[in-house]
Amino acid sequence: MPADKNPYQSDLHRNKEHMTLLDPYLDFAESEGPAIYEDFGLDLLAIETKPWPRFDARGAFAHVHGRGDFTSCYVLEVPAGSKTRPVRHVYEAFFYGLSGRGSTTVWAPDGSQHPFEWGPKSLFCVPLNCRYQIFNGSGREPARVACTHDLPLTINLFHNIDFIFDNE
């Protein structure tokens, strides 16, 4: 196999002339801006993050070989003293605190707020389609969380980014 071909990417991403094995999730990830890392194992504390406008923070997609089209992972890095943009989505998201300390506010459908704090090794989940915002609790160091999610399945099922991220 030629060195420029990744055996784990669809033919569409190897050669745009062949429209087989489409991967709408990978198309989405490539259009979002953050770096995309793919390997058999990744150090989520060490990968470089890049600006991610959707979250108004820094991020990186962390794809492992063999991930299939059901779940994946991304890293969000919130700069010192900053916060993400409030977001909502119809995919399941489980967060794990990698470094730094922060808090998250979740808005329930009735408008009530549910703030909580987290740090390294904390695990939390945001309820489906609830608006939330992640805050960095430090004025000196970035805070980093990993998010395991089923966005690949959701995108491949609905094929509508507005439905996924802007659905009342």
mmCIF file of C-alpha atoms in Angstrom:
data_model
loop_
_atom_site.group_PDB
_atom_site.id
_atom_site.type_symbol
_atom_site.label_atom_id
_atom_site.label_comp_id
_atom_site.label_asym_id
_atom_site.label_seq_id
_atom_site.Cartn_x
_atom_site.Cartn_y
_atom_site.Cartn_z
ATOM 1 C CA MET A 1 0.000 0.000 0.000
ATOM 2 C CA PRO A 2 1.401 3.446 -0.867
ATOM 3 C CA ALA A 3 2.642 5.478 2.099
ATOM 4 C CA ASP A 4 0.084 8.241 1.502
ATOM 5 C CA LYS A 5 -2.863 5.875 1.930
ATOM 6 C CA ASN A 6 -4.308 5.302 5.366
ATOM 7 C CA PRO A 7 -5.903 1.831 5.368
ATOM 8 C CA TYR A 8 -8.458 2.981 7.946
ATOM 9 C CA GLN A 9 -9.950 5.826 5.901
ATOM 10 C CA SER A 10 -12.704 5.387 3.371
ATOM 11 C CA ASP A 11 -11.962 5.426 -0.348
ATOM 12 C CA LEU A 12 -13.611 8.860 -0.516
ATOM 13 C CA HIS A 13 -10.900 10.282 1.715
ATOM 14 C CA ARG A 14 -8.115 8.488 -0.149
ATOM 15 C CA ASN A 15 -9.293 9.452 -3.607
ATOM 16 C CA LYS A 16 -12.045 11.987 -4.180
ATOM 17 C CA GLU A 17 -12.769 10.442 -7.605
ATOM 18 C CA HIS A 18 -14.161 7.284 -6.000
ATOM 19 C CA MET A 19 -17.376 7.954 -4.110
ATOM 20 C CA THR A 20 -17.516 4.682 -2.173
ATOM 21 C CA LEU A 21 -17.601 4.140 1.574
ATOM 22 C CA LEU A 22 -18.711 7.670 2.387
ATOM 23 C CA ASP A 23 -17.944 8.880 5.905
ATOM 24 C CA PRO A 24 -20.098 11.932 6.768
ATOM 25 C CA TYR A 25 -18.609 12.069 10.285
ATOM 26 C CA LEU A 26 -15.047 12.316 8.956
ATOM 27 C CA ASP A 27 -16.179 14.987 6.478
ATOM 28 C CA PHE A 28 -17.634 16.901 9.449
ATOM 29 C CA ALA A 29 -14.458 16.500 11.535
ATOM 30 C CA GLU A 30 -12.300 17.735 8.653
ATOM 31 C CA SER A 31 -14.525 20.817 8.206
ATOM 32 C CA GLU A 32 -14.524 21.840 11.895
ATOM 33 C CA GLY A 33 -10.950 23.162 12.184
ATOM 34 C CA PRO A 34 -9.238 21.229 14.993
ATOM 35 C CA ALA A 35 -6.436 18.805 14.308
ATOM 36 C CA ILE A 36 -7.370 15.173 13.685
ATOM 37 C CA TYR A 37 -5.118 12.513 15.178
ATOM 38 C CA GLU A 38 -5.495 8.849 14.340
ATOM 39 C CA ASP A 39 -3.446 5.987 15.721
ATOM 40 C CA PHE A 40 -3.747 2.788 17.730
ATOM 41 C CA GLY A 41 -3.214 4.800 20.911
ATOM 42 C CA LEU A 42 -3.024 8.527 21.662
ATOM 43 C CA ASP A 43 -1.744 10.538 24.613
ATOM 44 C CA LEU A 44 -4.650 12.937 25.133
ATOM 45 C CA LEU A 45 -2.555 15.125 27.426
ATOM 46 C CA ALA A 46 0.119 15.633 24.764
ATOM 47 C CA ILE A 47 -1.731 16.053 21.456
ATOM 48 C CA GLU A 48 -1.727 19.573 20.082
ATOM 49 C CA THR A 49 -5.040 21.398 20.084
ATOM 50 C CA LYS A 50 -6.128 24.041 17.592
ATOM 51 C CA PRO A 51 -8.888 26.656 17.631
ATOM 52 C CA TRP A 52 -12.369 25.139 17.387
ATOM 53 C CA PRO A 53 -14.915 27.852 16.598
ATOM 54 C CA ARG A 54 -17.948 25.674 17.416
ATOM 55 C CA PHE A 55 -16.872 25.583 21.086
ATOM 56 C CA ASP A 56 -14.902 28.858 21.103
ATOM 57 C CA ALA A 57 -12.053 26.855 22.653
ATOM 58 C CA ARG A 58 -9.197 24.686 21.461
ATOM 59 C CA GLY A 59 -9.681 21.081 20.445
ATOM 60 C CA ALA A 60 -8.521 17.995 18.621
ATOM 61 C CA PHE A 61 -10.233 14.889 17.316
ATOM 62 C CA ALA A 62 -8.638 11.712 18.697
ATOM 63 C CA HIS A 63 -9.564 8.781 16.493
ATOM 64 C CA VAL A 64 -8.271 5.306 17.176
ATOM 65 C CA HIS A 65 -7.861 2.778 14.368
ATOM 66 C CA GLY A 66 -10.793 0.427 14.203
ATOM 67 C CA ARG A 67 -13.176 2.951 15.806
ATOM 68 C CA GLY A 68 -15.843 2.096 13.289
ATOM 69 C CA ASP A 69 -18.731 4.463 12.786
ATOM 70 C CA PHE A 70 -20.363 4.344 16.204
ATOM 71 C CA THR A 71 -18.260 6.276 18.745
ATOM 72 C CA SER A 72 -15.163 8.436 18.867
ATOM 73 C CA CYS A 73 -13.343 10.953 21.039
ATOM 74 C CA TYR A 74 -12.323 14.577 20.995
ATOM 75 C CA VAL A 75 -10.329 16.750 23.375
ATOM 76 C CA LEU A 76 -11.448 20.208 24.462
ATOM 77 C CA GLU A 77 -8.907 22.586 25.955
ATOM 78 C CA VAL A 78 -10.252 25.710 27.645
ATOM 79 C CA PRO A 79 -7.605 28.435 28.045
ATOM 80 C CA ALA A 80 -6.830 29.812 31.510
ATOM 81 C CA GLY A 81 -9.644 31.975 32.856
ATOM 82 C CA SER A 82 -11.847 31.277 29.845
ATOM 83 C CA LYS A 83 -14.948 29.294 28.946
ATOM 84 C CA THR A 84 -16.499 27.520 25.996
ATOM 85 C CA ARG A 85 -19.413 28.862 24.041
ATOM 86 C CA PRO A 86 -22.746 27.442 25.283
ATOM 87 C CA VAL A 87 -23.589 24.464 23.068
ATOM 88 C CA ARG A 88 -26.226 21.779 22.754
ATOM 89 C CA HIS A 89 -26.404 18.649 20.637
ATOM 90 C CA VAL A 90 -28.446 15.511 20.136
ATOM 91 C CA TYR A 91 -25.531 13.098 20.538
ATOM 92 C CA GLU A 92 -24.491 11.479 23.807
ATOM 93 C CA ALA A 93 -21.321 12.956 25.353
ATOM 94 C CA PHE A 94 -19.302 11.659 28.309
ATOM 95 C CA PHE A 95 -16.495 13.888 29.614
ATOM 96 C CA TYR A 96 -13.355 12.910 31.522
ATOM 97 C CA GLY A 97 -11.174 15.517 33.233
ATOM 98 C CA LEU A 98 -7.617 15.221 31.940
ATOM 99 C CA SER A 99 -5.930 18.262 33.477
ATOM 100 C CA GLY A 100 -6.784 21.500 35.201
ATOM 101 C CA ARG A 101 -9.931 22.302 37.132
ATOM 102 C CA GLY A 102 -13.163 23.809 36.048
ATOM 103 C CA SER A 103 -16.893 23.789 36.234
ATOM 104 C CA THR A 104 -19.761 23.095 33.904
ATOM 105 C CA THR A 105 -23.223 24.595 33.875
ATOM 106 C CA VAL A 106 -26.043 22.584 32.336
ATOM 107 C CA TRP A 107 -29.385 24.222 31.523
ATOM 108 C CA ALA A 108 -32.342 21.853 31.799
ATOM 109 C CA PRO A 109 -35.289 22.173 29.392
ATOM 110 C CA ASP A 110 -37.270 24.019 32.099
ATOM 111 C CA GLY A 111 -34.511 26.692 32.256
ATOM 112 C CA SER A 112 -33.065 25.611 35.615
ATOM 113 C CA GLN A 113 -29.274 25.687 35.909
ATOM 114 C CA HIS A 114 -27.188 22.829 37.261
ATOM 115 C CA PRO A 115 -23.569 23.900 37.888
ATOM 116 C CA PHE A 116 -20.914 21.468 39.135
ATOM 117 C CA GLU A 117 -17.131 21.420 39.490
ATOM 118 C CA TRP A 118 -14.673 18.914 38.079
ATOM 119 C CA GLY A 119 -10.947 18.208 38.061
ATOM 120 C CA PRO A 120 -8.510 15.562 36.859
ATOM 121 C CA LYS A 121 -10.060 12.068 36.752
ATOM 122 C CA SER A 122 -13.610 13.446 37.064
ATOM 123 C CA LEU A 123 -16.260 11.876 34.881
ATOM 124 C CA PHE A 124 -19.486 13.605 33.894
ATOM 125 C CA CYS A 125 -22.218 13.384 31.299
ATOM 126 C CA VAL A 126 -24.360 16.140 29.857
ATOM 127 C CA PRO A 127 -28.001 15.119 29.291
ATOM 128 C CA LEU A 128 -29.022 14.756 25.683
ATOM 129 C CA ASN A 129 -29.759 18.082 23.933
ATOM 130 C CA CYS A 130 -29.291 20.195 27.071
ATOM 131 C CA ARG A 131 -27.371 23.415 26.628
ATOM 132 C CA TYR A 132 -24.093 23.470 28.577
ATOM 133 C CA GLN A 133 -20.962 25.567 29.020
ATOM 134 C CA ILE A 134 -17.547 24.529 30.326
ATOM 135 C CA PHE A 135 -15.515 26.988 32.425
ATOM 136 C CA ASN A 136 -11.816 26.876 33.288
ATOM 137 C CA GLY A 137 -11.426 27.444 37.024
ATOM 138 C CA SER A 138 -7.773 28.511 36.793
ATOM 139 C CA GLY A 139 -6.345 31.840 35.768
ATOM 140 C CA ARG A 140 -2.939 30.271 35.085
ATOM 141 C CA GLU A 141 -3.269 26.953 33.256
ATOM 142 C CA PRO A 142 -5.518 25.475 30.581
ATOM 143 C CA ALA A 143 -8.128 22.872 31.493
ATOM 144 C CA ARG A 144 -8.447 19.815 29.284
ATOM 145 C CA VAL A 145 -11.271 17.298 29.041
ATOM 146 C CA ALA A 146 -11.749 14.287 26.791
ATOM 147 C CA CYS A 147 -15.194 13.648 25.358
ATOM 148 C CA THR A 148 -16.272 10.190 24.256
ATOM 149 C CA HIS A 149 -19.353 10.524 22.081
ATOM 150 C CA ASP A 150 -21.601 8.837 19.554
ATOM 151 C CA LEU A 151 -21.433 11.720 17.061
ATOM 152 C CA PRO A 152 -20.267 9.428 14.214
ATOM 153 C CA LEU A 153 -23.434 7.347 14.548
ATOM 154 C CA THR A 154 -25.616 10.462 14.893
ATOM 155 C CA ILE A 155 -24.169 12.190 11.820
ATOM 156 C CA ASN A 156 -24.295 9.013 9.754
ATOM 157 C CA LEU A 157 -27.929 8.522 10.800
ATOM 158 C CA PHE A 158 -29.312 12.050 10.309
ATOM 159 C CA HIS A 159 -26.913 13.703 7.787
ATOM 160 C CA ASN A 160 -28.008 17.113 9.103
ATOM 161 C CA ILE A 161 -25.584 19.191 11.199
ATOM 162 C CA ASP A 162 -28.241 21.835 11.997
ATOM 163 C CA PHE A 163 -30.544 19.147 13.385
ATOM 164 C CA ILE A 164 -27.715 17.769 15.530
ATOM 165 C CA PHE A 165 -26.439 21.096 16.959
ATOM 166 C CA ASP A 166 -29.451 23.423 16.786
ATOM 167 C CA ASN A 167 -32.504 21.374 17.662
ATOM 168 C CA GLU A 168 -35.070 22.780 20.083
#
